[in-house]
XYZ file of C-alpha atoms in Angstrom:
640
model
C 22.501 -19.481 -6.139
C 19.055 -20.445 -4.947
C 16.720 -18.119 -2.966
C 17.005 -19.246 0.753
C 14.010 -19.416 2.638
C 13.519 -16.657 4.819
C 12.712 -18.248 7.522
C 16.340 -19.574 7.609
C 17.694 -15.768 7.593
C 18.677 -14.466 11.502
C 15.896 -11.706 11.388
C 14.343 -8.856 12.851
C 10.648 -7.166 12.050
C 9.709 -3.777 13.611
C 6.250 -2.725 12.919
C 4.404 1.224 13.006
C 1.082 1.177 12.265
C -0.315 4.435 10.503
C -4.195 4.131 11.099
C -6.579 7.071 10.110
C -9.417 7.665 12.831
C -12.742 7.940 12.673
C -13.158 11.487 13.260
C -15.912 14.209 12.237
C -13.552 16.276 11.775
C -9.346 16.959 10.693
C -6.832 16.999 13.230
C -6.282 20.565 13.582
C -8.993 22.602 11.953
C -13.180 21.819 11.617
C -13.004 20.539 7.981
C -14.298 17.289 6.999
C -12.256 14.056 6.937
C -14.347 12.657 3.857
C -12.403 12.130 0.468
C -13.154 15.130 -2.200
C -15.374 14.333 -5.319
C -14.005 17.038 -7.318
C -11.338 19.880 -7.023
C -11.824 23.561 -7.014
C -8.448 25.747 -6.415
C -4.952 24.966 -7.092
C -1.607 26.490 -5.937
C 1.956 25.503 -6.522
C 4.862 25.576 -3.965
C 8.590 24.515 -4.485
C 9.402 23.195 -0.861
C 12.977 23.709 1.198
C 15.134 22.394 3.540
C 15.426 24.004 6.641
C 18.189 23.619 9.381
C 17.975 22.541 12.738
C 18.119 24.404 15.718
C 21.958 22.727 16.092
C 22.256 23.654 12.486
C 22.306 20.135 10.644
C 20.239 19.320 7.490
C 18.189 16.052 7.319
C 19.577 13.800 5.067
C 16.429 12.474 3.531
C 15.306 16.406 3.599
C 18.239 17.440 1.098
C 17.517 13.932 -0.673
C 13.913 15.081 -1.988
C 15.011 18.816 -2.751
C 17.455 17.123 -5.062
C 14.854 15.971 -7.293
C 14.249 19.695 -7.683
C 10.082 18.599 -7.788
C 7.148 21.559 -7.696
C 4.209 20.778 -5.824
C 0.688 21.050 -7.456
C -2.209 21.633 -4.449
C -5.465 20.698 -5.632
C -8.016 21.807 -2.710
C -11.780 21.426 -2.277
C -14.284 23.463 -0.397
C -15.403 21.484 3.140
C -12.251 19.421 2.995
C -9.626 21.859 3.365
C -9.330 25.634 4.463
C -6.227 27.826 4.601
C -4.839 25.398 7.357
C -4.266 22.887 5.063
C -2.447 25.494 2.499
C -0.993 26.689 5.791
C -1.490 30.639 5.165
C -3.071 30.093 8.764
C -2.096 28.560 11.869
C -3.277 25.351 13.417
C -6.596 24.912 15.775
C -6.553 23.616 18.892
C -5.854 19.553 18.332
C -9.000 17.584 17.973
C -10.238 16.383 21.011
C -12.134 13.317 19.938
C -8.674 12.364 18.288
C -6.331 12.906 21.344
C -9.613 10.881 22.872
C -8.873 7.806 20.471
C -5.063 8.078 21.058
C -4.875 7.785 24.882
C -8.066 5.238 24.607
C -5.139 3.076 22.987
C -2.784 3.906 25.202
C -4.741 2.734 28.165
C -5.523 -0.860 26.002
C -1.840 -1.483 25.342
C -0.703 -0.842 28.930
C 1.581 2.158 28.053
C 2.758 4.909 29.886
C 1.215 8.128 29.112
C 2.895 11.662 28.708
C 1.908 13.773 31.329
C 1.656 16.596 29.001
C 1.565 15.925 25.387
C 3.645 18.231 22.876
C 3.354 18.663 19.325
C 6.708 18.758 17.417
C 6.937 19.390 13.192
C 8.768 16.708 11.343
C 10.400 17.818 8.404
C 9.215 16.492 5.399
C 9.827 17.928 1.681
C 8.470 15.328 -0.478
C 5.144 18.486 -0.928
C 2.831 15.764 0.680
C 3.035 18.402 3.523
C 2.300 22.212 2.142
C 4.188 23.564 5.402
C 7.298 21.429 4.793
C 6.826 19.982 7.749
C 4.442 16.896 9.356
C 2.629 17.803 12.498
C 2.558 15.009 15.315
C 2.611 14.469 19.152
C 4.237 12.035 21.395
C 1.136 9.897 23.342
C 2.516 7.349 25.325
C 5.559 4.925 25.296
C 6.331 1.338 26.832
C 3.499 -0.991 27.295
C 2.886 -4.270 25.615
C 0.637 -6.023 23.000
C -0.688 -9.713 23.762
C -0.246 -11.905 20.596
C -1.144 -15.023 21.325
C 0.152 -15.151 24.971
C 3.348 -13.742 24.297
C 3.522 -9.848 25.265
C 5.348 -7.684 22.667
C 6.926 -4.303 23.131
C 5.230 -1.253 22.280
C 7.853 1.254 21.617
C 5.783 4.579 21.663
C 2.496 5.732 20.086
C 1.986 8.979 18.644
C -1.352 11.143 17.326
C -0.503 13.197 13.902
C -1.926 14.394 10.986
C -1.843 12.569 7.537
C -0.190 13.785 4.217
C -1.334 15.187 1.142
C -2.940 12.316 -1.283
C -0.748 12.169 -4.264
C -2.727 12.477 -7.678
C -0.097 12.066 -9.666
C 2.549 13.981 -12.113
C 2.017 16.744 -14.712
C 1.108 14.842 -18.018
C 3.129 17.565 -19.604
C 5.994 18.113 -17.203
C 6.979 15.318 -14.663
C 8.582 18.116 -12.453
C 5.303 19.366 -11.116
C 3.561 16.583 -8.576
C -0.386 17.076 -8.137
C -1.599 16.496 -4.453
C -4.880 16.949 -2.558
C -5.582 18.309 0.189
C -8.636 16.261 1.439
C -6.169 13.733 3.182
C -3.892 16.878 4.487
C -4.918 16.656 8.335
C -6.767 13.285 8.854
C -5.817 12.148 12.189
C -3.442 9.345 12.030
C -2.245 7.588 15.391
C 1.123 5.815 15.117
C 2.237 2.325 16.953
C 5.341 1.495 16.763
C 6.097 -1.825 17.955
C 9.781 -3.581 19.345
C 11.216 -5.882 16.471
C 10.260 -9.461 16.975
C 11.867 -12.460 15.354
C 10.347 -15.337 14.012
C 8.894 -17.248 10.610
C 7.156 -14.412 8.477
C 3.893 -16.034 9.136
C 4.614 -15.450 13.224
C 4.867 -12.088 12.321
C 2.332 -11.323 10.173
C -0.065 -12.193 13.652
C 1.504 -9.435 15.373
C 0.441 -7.048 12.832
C -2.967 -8.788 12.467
C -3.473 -8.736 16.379
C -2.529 -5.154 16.397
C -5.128 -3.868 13.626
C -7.990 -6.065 15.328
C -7.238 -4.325 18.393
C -7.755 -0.742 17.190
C -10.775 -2.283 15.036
C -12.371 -3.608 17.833
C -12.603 0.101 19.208
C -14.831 1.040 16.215
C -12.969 4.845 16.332
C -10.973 3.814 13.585
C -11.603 4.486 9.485
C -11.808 1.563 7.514
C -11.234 0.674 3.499
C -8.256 0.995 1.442
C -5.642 3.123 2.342
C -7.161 3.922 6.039
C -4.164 1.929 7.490
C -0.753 1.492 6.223
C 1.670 -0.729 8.202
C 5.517 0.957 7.943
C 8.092 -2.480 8.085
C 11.532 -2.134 9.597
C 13.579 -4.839 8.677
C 17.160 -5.628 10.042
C 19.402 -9.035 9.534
C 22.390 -9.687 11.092
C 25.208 -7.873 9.430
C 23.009 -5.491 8.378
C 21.084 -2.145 8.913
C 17.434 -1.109 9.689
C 15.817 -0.966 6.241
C 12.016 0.828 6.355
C 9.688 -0.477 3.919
C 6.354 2.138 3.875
C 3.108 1.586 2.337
C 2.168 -1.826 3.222
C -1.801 -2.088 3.082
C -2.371 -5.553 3.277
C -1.384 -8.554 5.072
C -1.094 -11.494 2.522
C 1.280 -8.172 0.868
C 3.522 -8.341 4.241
C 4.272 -11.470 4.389
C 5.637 -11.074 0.572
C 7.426 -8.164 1.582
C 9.402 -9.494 4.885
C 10.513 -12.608 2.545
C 11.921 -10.383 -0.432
C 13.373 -8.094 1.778
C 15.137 -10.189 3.834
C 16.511 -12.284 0.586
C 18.049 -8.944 -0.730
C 19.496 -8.194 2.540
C 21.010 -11.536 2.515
C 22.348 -11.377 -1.023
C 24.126 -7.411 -0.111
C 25.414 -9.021 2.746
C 27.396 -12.298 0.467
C 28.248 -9.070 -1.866
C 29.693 -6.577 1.150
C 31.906 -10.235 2.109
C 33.026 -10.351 -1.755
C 34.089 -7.272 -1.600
C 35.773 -7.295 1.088
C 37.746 -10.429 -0.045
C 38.454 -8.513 -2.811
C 39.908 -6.154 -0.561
C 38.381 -3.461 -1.802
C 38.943 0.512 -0.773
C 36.452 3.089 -0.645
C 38.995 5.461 -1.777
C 38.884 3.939 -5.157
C 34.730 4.322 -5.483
C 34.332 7.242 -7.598
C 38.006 9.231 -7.720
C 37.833 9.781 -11.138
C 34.264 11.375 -12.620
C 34.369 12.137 -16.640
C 32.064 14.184 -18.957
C 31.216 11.631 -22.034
C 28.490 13.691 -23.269
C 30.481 14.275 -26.540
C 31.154 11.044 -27.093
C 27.560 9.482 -26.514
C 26.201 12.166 -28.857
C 26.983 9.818 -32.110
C 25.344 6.983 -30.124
C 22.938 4.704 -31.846
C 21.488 3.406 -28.373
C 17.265 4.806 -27.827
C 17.862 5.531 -24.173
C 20.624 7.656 -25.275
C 18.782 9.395 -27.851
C 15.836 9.719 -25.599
C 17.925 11.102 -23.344
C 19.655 13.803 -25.687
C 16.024 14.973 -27.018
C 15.916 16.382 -23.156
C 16.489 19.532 -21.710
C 20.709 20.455 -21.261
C 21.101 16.671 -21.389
C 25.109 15.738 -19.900
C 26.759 12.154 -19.504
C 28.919 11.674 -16.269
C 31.218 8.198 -16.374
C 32.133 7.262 -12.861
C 35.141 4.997 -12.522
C 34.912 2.527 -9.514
C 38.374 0.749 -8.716
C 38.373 -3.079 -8.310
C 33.993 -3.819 -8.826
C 35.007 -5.535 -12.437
C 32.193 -7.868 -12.249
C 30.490 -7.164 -8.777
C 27.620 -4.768 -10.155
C 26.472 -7.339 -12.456
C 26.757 -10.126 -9.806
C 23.858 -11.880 -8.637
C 24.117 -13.537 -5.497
C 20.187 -14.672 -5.505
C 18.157 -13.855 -8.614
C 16.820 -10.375 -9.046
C 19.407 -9.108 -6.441
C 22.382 -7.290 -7.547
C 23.985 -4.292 -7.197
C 23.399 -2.836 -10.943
C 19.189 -2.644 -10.136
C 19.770 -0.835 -6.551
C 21.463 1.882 -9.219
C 18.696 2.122 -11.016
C 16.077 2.093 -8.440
C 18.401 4.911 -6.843
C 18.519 7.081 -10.304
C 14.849 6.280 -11.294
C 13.702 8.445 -8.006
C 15.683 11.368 -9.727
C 13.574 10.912 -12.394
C 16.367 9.429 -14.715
C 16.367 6.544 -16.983
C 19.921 6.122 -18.053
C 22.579 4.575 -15.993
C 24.854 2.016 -17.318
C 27.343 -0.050 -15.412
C 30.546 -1.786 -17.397
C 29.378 -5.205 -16.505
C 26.105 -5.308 -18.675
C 28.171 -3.538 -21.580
C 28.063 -3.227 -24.553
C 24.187 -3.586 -24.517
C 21.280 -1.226 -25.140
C 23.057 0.240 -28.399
C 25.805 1.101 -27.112
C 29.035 -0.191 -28.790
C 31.860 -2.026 -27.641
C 34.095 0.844 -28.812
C 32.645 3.362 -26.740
C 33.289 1.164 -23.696
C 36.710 1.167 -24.813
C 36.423 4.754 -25.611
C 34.928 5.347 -21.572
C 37.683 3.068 -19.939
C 40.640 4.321 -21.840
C 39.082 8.247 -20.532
C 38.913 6.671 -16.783
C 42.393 4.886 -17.170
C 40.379 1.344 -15.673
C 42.474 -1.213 -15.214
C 41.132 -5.033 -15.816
C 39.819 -5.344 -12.275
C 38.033 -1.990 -12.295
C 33.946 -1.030 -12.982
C 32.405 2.325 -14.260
C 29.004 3.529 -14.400
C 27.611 6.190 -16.858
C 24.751 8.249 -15.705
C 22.694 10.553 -18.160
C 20.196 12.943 -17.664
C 19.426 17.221 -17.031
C 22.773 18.664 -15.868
C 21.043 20.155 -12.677
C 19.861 16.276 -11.823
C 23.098 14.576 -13.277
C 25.235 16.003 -10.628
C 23.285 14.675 -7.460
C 22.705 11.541 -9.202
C 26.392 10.986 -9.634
C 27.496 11.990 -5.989
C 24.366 9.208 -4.947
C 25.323 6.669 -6.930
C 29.590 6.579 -5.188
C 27.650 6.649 -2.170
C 25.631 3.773 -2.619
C 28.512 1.981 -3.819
C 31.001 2.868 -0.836
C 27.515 1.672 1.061
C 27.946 -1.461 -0.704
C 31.070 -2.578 1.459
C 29.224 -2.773 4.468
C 26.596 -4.441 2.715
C 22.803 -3.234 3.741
C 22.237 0.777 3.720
C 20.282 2.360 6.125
C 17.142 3.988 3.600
C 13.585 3.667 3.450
C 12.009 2.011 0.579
C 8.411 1.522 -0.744
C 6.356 -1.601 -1.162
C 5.050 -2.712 -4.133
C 1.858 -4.523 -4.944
C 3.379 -8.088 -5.618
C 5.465 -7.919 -2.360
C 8.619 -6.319 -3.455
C 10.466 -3.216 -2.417
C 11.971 -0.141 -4.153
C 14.304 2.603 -3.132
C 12.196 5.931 -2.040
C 15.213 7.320 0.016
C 18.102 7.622 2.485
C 16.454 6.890 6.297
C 15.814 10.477 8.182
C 18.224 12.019 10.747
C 17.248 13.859 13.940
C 17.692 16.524 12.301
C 14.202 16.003 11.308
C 12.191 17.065 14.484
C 11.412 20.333 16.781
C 9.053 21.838 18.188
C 5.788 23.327 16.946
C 5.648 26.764 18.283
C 2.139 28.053 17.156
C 0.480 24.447 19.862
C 0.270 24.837 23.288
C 1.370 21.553 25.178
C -1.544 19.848 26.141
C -1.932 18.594 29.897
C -3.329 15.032 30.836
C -4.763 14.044 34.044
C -5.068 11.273 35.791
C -8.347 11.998 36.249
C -8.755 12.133 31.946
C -7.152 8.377 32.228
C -9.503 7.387 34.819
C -12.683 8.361 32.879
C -11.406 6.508 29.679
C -10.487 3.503 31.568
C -14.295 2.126 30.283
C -13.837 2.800 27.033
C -10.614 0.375 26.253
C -12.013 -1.703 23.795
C -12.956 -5.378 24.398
C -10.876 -8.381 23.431
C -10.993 -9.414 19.762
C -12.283 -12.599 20.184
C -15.223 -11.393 22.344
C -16.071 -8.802 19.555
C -15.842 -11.712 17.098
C -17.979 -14.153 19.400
C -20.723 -11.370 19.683
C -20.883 -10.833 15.598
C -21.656 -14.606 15.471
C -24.089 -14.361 18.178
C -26.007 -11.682 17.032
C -26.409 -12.795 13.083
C -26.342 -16.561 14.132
C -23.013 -17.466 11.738
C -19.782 -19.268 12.818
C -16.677 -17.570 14.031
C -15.063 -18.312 11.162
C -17.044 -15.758 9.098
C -17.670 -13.655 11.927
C -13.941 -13.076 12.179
C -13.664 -12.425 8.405
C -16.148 -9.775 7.874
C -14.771 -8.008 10.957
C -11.340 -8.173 9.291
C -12.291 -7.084 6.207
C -13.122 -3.565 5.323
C -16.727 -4.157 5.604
C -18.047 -4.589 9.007
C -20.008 -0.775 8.989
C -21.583 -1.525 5.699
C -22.339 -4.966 6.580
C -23.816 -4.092 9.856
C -26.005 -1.400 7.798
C -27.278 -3.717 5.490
C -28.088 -5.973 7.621
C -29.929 -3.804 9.569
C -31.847 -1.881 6.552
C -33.210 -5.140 4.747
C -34.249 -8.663 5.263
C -31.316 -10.619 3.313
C -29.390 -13.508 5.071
C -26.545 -11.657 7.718
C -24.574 -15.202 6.246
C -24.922 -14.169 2.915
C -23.805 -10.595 3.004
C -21.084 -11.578 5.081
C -19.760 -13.805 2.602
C -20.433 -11.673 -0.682
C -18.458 -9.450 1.508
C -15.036 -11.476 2.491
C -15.351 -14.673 0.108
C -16.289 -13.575 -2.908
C -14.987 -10.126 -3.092
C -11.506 -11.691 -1.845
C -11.907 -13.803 -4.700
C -11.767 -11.402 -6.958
C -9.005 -9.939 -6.038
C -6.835 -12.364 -5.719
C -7.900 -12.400 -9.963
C -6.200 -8.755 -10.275
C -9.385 -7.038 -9.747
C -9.625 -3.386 -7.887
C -12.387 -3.384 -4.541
C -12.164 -0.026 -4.938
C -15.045 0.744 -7.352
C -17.212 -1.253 -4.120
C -17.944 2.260 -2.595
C -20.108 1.409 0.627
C -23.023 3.231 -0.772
C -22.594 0.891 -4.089
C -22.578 -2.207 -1.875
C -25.500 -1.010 -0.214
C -27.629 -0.534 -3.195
C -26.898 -3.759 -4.838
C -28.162 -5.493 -1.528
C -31.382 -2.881 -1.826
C -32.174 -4.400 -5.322
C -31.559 -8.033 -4.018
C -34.022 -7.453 -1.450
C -36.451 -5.559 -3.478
C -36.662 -8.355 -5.585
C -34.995 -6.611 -8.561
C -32.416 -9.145 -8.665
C -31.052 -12.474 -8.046
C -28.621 -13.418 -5.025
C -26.634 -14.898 -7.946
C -26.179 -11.590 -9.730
C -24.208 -9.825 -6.635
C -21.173 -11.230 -7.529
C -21.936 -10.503 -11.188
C -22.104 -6.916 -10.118
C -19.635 -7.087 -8.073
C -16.850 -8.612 -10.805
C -18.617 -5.881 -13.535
C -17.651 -2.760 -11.465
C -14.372 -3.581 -10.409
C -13.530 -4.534 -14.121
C -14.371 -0.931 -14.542
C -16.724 -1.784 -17.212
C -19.828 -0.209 -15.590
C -19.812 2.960 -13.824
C -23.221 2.284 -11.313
C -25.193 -0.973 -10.226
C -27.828 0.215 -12.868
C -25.254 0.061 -15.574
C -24.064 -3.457 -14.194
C -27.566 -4.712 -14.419
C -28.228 -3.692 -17.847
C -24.886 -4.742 -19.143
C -25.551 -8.402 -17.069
C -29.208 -8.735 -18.221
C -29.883 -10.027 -14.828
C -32.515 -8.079 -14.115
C -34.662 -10.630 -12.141
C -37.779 -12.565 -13.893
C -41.400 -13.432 -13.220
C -42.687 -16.521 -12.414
C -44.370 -17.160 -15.625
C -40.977 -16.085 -17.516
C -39.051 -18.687 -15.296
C -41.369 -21.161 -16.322
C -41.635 -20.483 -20.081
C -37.760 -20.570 -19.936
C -37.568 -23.596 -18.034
C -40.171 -25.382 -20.661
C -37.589 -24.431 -23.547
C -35.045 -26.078 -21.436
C -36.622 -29.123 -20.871
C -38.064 -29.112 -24.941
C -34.535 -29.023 -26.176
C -33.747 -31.672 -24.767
C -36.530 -33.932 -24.872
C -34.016 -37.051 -25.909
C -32.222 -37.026 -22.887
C -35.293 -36.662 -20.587
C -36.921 -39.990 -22.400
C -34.058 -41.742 -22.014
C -32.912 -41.042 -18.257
C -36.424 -39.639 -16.642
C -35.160 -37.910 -13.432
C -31.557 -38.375 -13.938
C -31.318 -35.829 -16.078
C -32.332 -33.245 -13.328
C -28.255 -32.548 -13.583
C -28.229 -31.436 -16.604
C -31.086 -29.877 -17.025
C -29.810 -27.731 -14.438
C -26.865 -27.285 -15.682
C -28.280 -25.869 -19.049
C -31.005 -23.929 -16.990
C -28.256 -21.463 -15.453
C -26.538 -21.157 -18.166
C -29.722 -19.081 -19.357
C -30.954 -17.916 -16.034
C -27.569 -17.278 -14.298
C -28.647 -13.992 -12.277
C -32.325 -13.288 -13.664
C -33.361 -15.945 -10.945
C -32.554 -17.540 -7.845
C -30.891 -21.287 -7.965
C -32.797 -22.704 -5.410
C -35.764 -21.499 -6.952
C -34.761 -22.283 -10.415
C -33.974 -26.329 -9.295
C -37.515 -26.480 -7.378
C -39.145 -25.384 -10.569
C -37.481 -27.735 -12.046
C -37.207 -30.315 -10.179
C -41.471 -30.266 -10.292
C -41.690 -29.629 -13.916
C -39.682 -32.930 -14.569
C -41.122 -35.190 -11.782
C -45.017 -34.370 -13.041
C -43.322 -35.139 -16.688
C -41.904 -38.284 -15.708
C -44.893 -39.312 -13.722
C -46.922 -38.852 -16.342
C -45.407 -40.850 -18.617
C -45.294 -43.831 -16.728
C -48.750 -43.817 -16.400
């Protein structure tokens, strides 16, 4: 079956907005919001759940301390302090923060708390070294203006940011390194009412949003400063969130794939249901194989086996003969939500009847594995492999997901990926999750607090935008884009620090740096103090304004490590006058035919063959007025 367009698909988009402020310092002690150069100490923890106060567990809670993960704390002097390892209590919140929070309040018409309490939010995963995320309830109701239409603004919340993950233990992938220099940022959280529409109609709901709080200039800026959580819902199905969306061109990918593999769960929940189906029969039979796998010839197997106390569970599941390998759209079938499901246990090996034998393993041990389950013709198994400790959650997650698959679309959060697509990360969160933070006293709010920050809502975006173009005499259209891009503060420095063309940074800074991208290539090697130095040297003189992007596509190919580096590597350090010339005359010697023949018509390709050599050592404008007079006395004086 074809993908349908998702646009056709009866859908609905929630949006929160995660956006890190512009603070001096964290949310609840004096450290420093700036990212960490280098590490110093490092602790480990091994996090729990913890009940409610009515006694219930959160189900995404009990879902991470299944993976049975340690946590690796990598701190840094300045950044962190024994808040963040929380071996003390919390400060007093951050007043410039709780500032910034009711500031956006006030600009999105909502209603705000007249005393503002901060709860914990229990969260496991160790990006939190309490167990817990702080955050406080702002304001609720209100709307947002996109385009004339006014959408809901469900609440909006102030709250510290998690632990940046480094990544796992090269030796042992049980033992996740964080740091602490993100641990506390001030985050304020929008969450919006789901709209529906055409992807594209949504995407401006999130763009309006961000160019509101960007327009305030209290909020941080670059990658990973905002992430957009997506909640997406079709009919028939349940609220899937999709975290970890940083960019927009990613979130229109990610509302289209998503709501395709909603669609195509949904046509599988109806098959299944035709098929009538019984969750009785998902999973009433689990077997040990692990003796009979051991003479497998299959490399996951093996791979598997070479593990610590490696065990084999087959699971039979009654009547799914065919449905885990089905495919009602490409790419969307029951057999990869499996393995997305296992993979976050950290395990490789899961194997469903319909895409067996394969991987090595033999048509006689599928026999062998159905005659052990007693499967009749119309009936599925899965085999899942792995530590014993792991195994055993795995198994009991994998008959829930397929008693899920009746109703069609689970309730979970998943994670975006760069090209637009989503992954399992885990079951959605209960309310179980939240209480109260006892070590905080509430916080009051006045009228006469709101009354004083009334002048400090920021201005519409298009007046911001209008007042860019103003001031460095460019058109809106470029005015918009370096105030959407990540580089409006270093733009405005630059700008204000040297004599180069506002136009010209500007579109180094969106254009061409876009461009780039969009060929695979990481902006994140374009520190602002990088940027700022390569704009130094082009107004020093010490290079060309062809060059920048030069530099610019050398560092974020990673093959220099500073502008310096980028310049030598180029060779586009920028020439005299005389060298231009004497380069120029080589040019025009070379090809000596051509300029006979056609005189000043071949001022083209002159040029042409001109920046080929000169390409950043010079400026073109320069370069084609040199040559331009080198030819015209040449021609002139041979017609005399």
């Amino acid at each position: 079956m074809t993908i349908p367009d998702p646009a056709s698909i009866d859908m609905k988009v929630g949006f929160e907005i995660h956006q890190q402020l512009a603070t001096k310092s964290k949310l609840f002690c004096n450290c420093s919001c700036k990212e960490a150069e280098t590490y110093g100490r490092t602790f480990t923890r091994r996090l729990r759940p913890t009940q409610s106060e009515l006694g219930a567990y959160d189900p995404a809670a009990m879902f991470e301390f299944s993976k049975m993960r340690l946590a690796e704390y990598h701190a840094a002097a300045g950044t962190s302090c024994l808040v963040e390892a929380d071996e003390e209590p919390p400060h007093k919140v951050n007043p410039e923060a709780l500032e910034t929070a009711l500031v956006f309040a006030l600009a999105l018409h909502s209603r705000v708390m007249d005393e503002v309490h901060v709860m914990r939010k229990i969260v496991i995963d160790g990006s939190n070294t309490s167990g817990f995320q702080r955050t406080m309830l702002v304001a609720s109701g209100g709307y947002l203006d996109v385009a004339g239409k006014k959408v809901g603004v469900q609440s909006i919340c102030l709250e510290e940011d998690a632990s940046k993950v480094l990544g796992d233990d090269g030796n042992n992938k049980q033992v996740r390194k964080y740091g602490l220099d993100r641990l506390g940022v001030p985050l304020v959280e929008i969450a919006l009412e789901p709209v529906t529409g055409k992807p594209d109609e949504i995407m401006q709901v999130a763009l309006t949003l961000g160019r509101l709080l960007r327009a305030s200039k209290r909020v941080a800026r670059g990658l990973g400063s905002i992430r957009q959580d997506v909640n997406v819902s079709i009919l028939g199905g349940a609220v899937v969130e999709v975290k970890g969306v940083q960019q927009l061109d990613q979130l229109i990918k990610v509302i289209e794939h998503e709501a395709t593999r909603q669609h195509g769960l949904v046509l599988v929940a109806e098959k299944l249901r035709e098929n009538k189906i019984s969750k009785d029969g998902i999973g009433d039979r689990v077997e040990d194989v692990t003796d009979l796998l051991k003479k497998s010839q299959s490399k996951v197997v093996k791979k598997i086996f070479e593990g610590t106390k490696p065990v084999f569970r087959a699971i039979r599941v009654r009547g799914f003969a065919g449905m885990i390998g089905y495919e009602p759209y490409p790419g969307i079938r029951l057999g990869k939500e499996l393995g997305e499901l296992v993979r976050f246990y950290d395990l490789g090996g899961v194997f469903h009847s319909d895409e067996l034998p394969n991987y090595g393993i033999t048509k006689e041990e599928v026999e062998y594995v159905r005659s052990k389950l007693d499967l009749g013709s119309s009936d599925a198994f899965v085999i899942v492999g792995g530590p014993e400790e792991k195994v055993a959650f795995a198994a009991d997650a994998i008959i829930r997901r397929l008693k899920a698959a009746l109703e069609g679309v689970p309730a979970e959060t998943r994670a975006a990926t760069l090209d637009g697509r989503t992954v399992f990360s885990r079951p959605r969160p209960g309310a179980a999750r939240m209480y109260p933070e006892t070590d905080i006293p509430t916080i009051p709010v006045t009228g006469k607090t709101l009354d004083a920050l009334a002048g400090k809502v920021p201005r519409p975006w298009d007046e911001v935008v209008d007042a860019i173009a103003k001031k460095h005499n460019m058109n809106k259209k470029l005015a918009s884009q370096i105030f959407d891009s990540d580089y409006l503060a270093i733009f405005e420095e630059i700008v204000a620090n040297t004599k180069v063309q506002p136009t010209f940074v500007a579109s180094k800074l969106t254009e061409d740096i876009t461009s780039l991208q969009r060929q695979g290539l990481d902006p994140a090697a374009l520190t602002d103090p990088i940027i700022a130095e390569v704009f130094a040297k082009l107004d020093a003189g010490a290079i060309a304004k062809e060059s920048v992007i030069l530099i610019f596509e050398k560092l974020m190919k990673k093959e220099a490590g500073t502008v310096d580096d980028a310049v030598k590597a180029l060779g586009v350090s920028s020439i005299s006058d005389d060298e231009l010339a004497a380069a120029l005359d080589k040019v025009i010697s070379d090809n000596m035919a051509q300029v006979k023949e056609k005189g000043m018509g071949a001022l083209s390709m002159l040029m042409g063959r001109s920046m080929a050599v000169l390409r950043g050592k010079a400026d073109g404008q320069k370069i084609n007025a040199m040559l331009k007079e080198k030819l015209d006395k040449m021609v002139g004086s041979s017609k005399k």
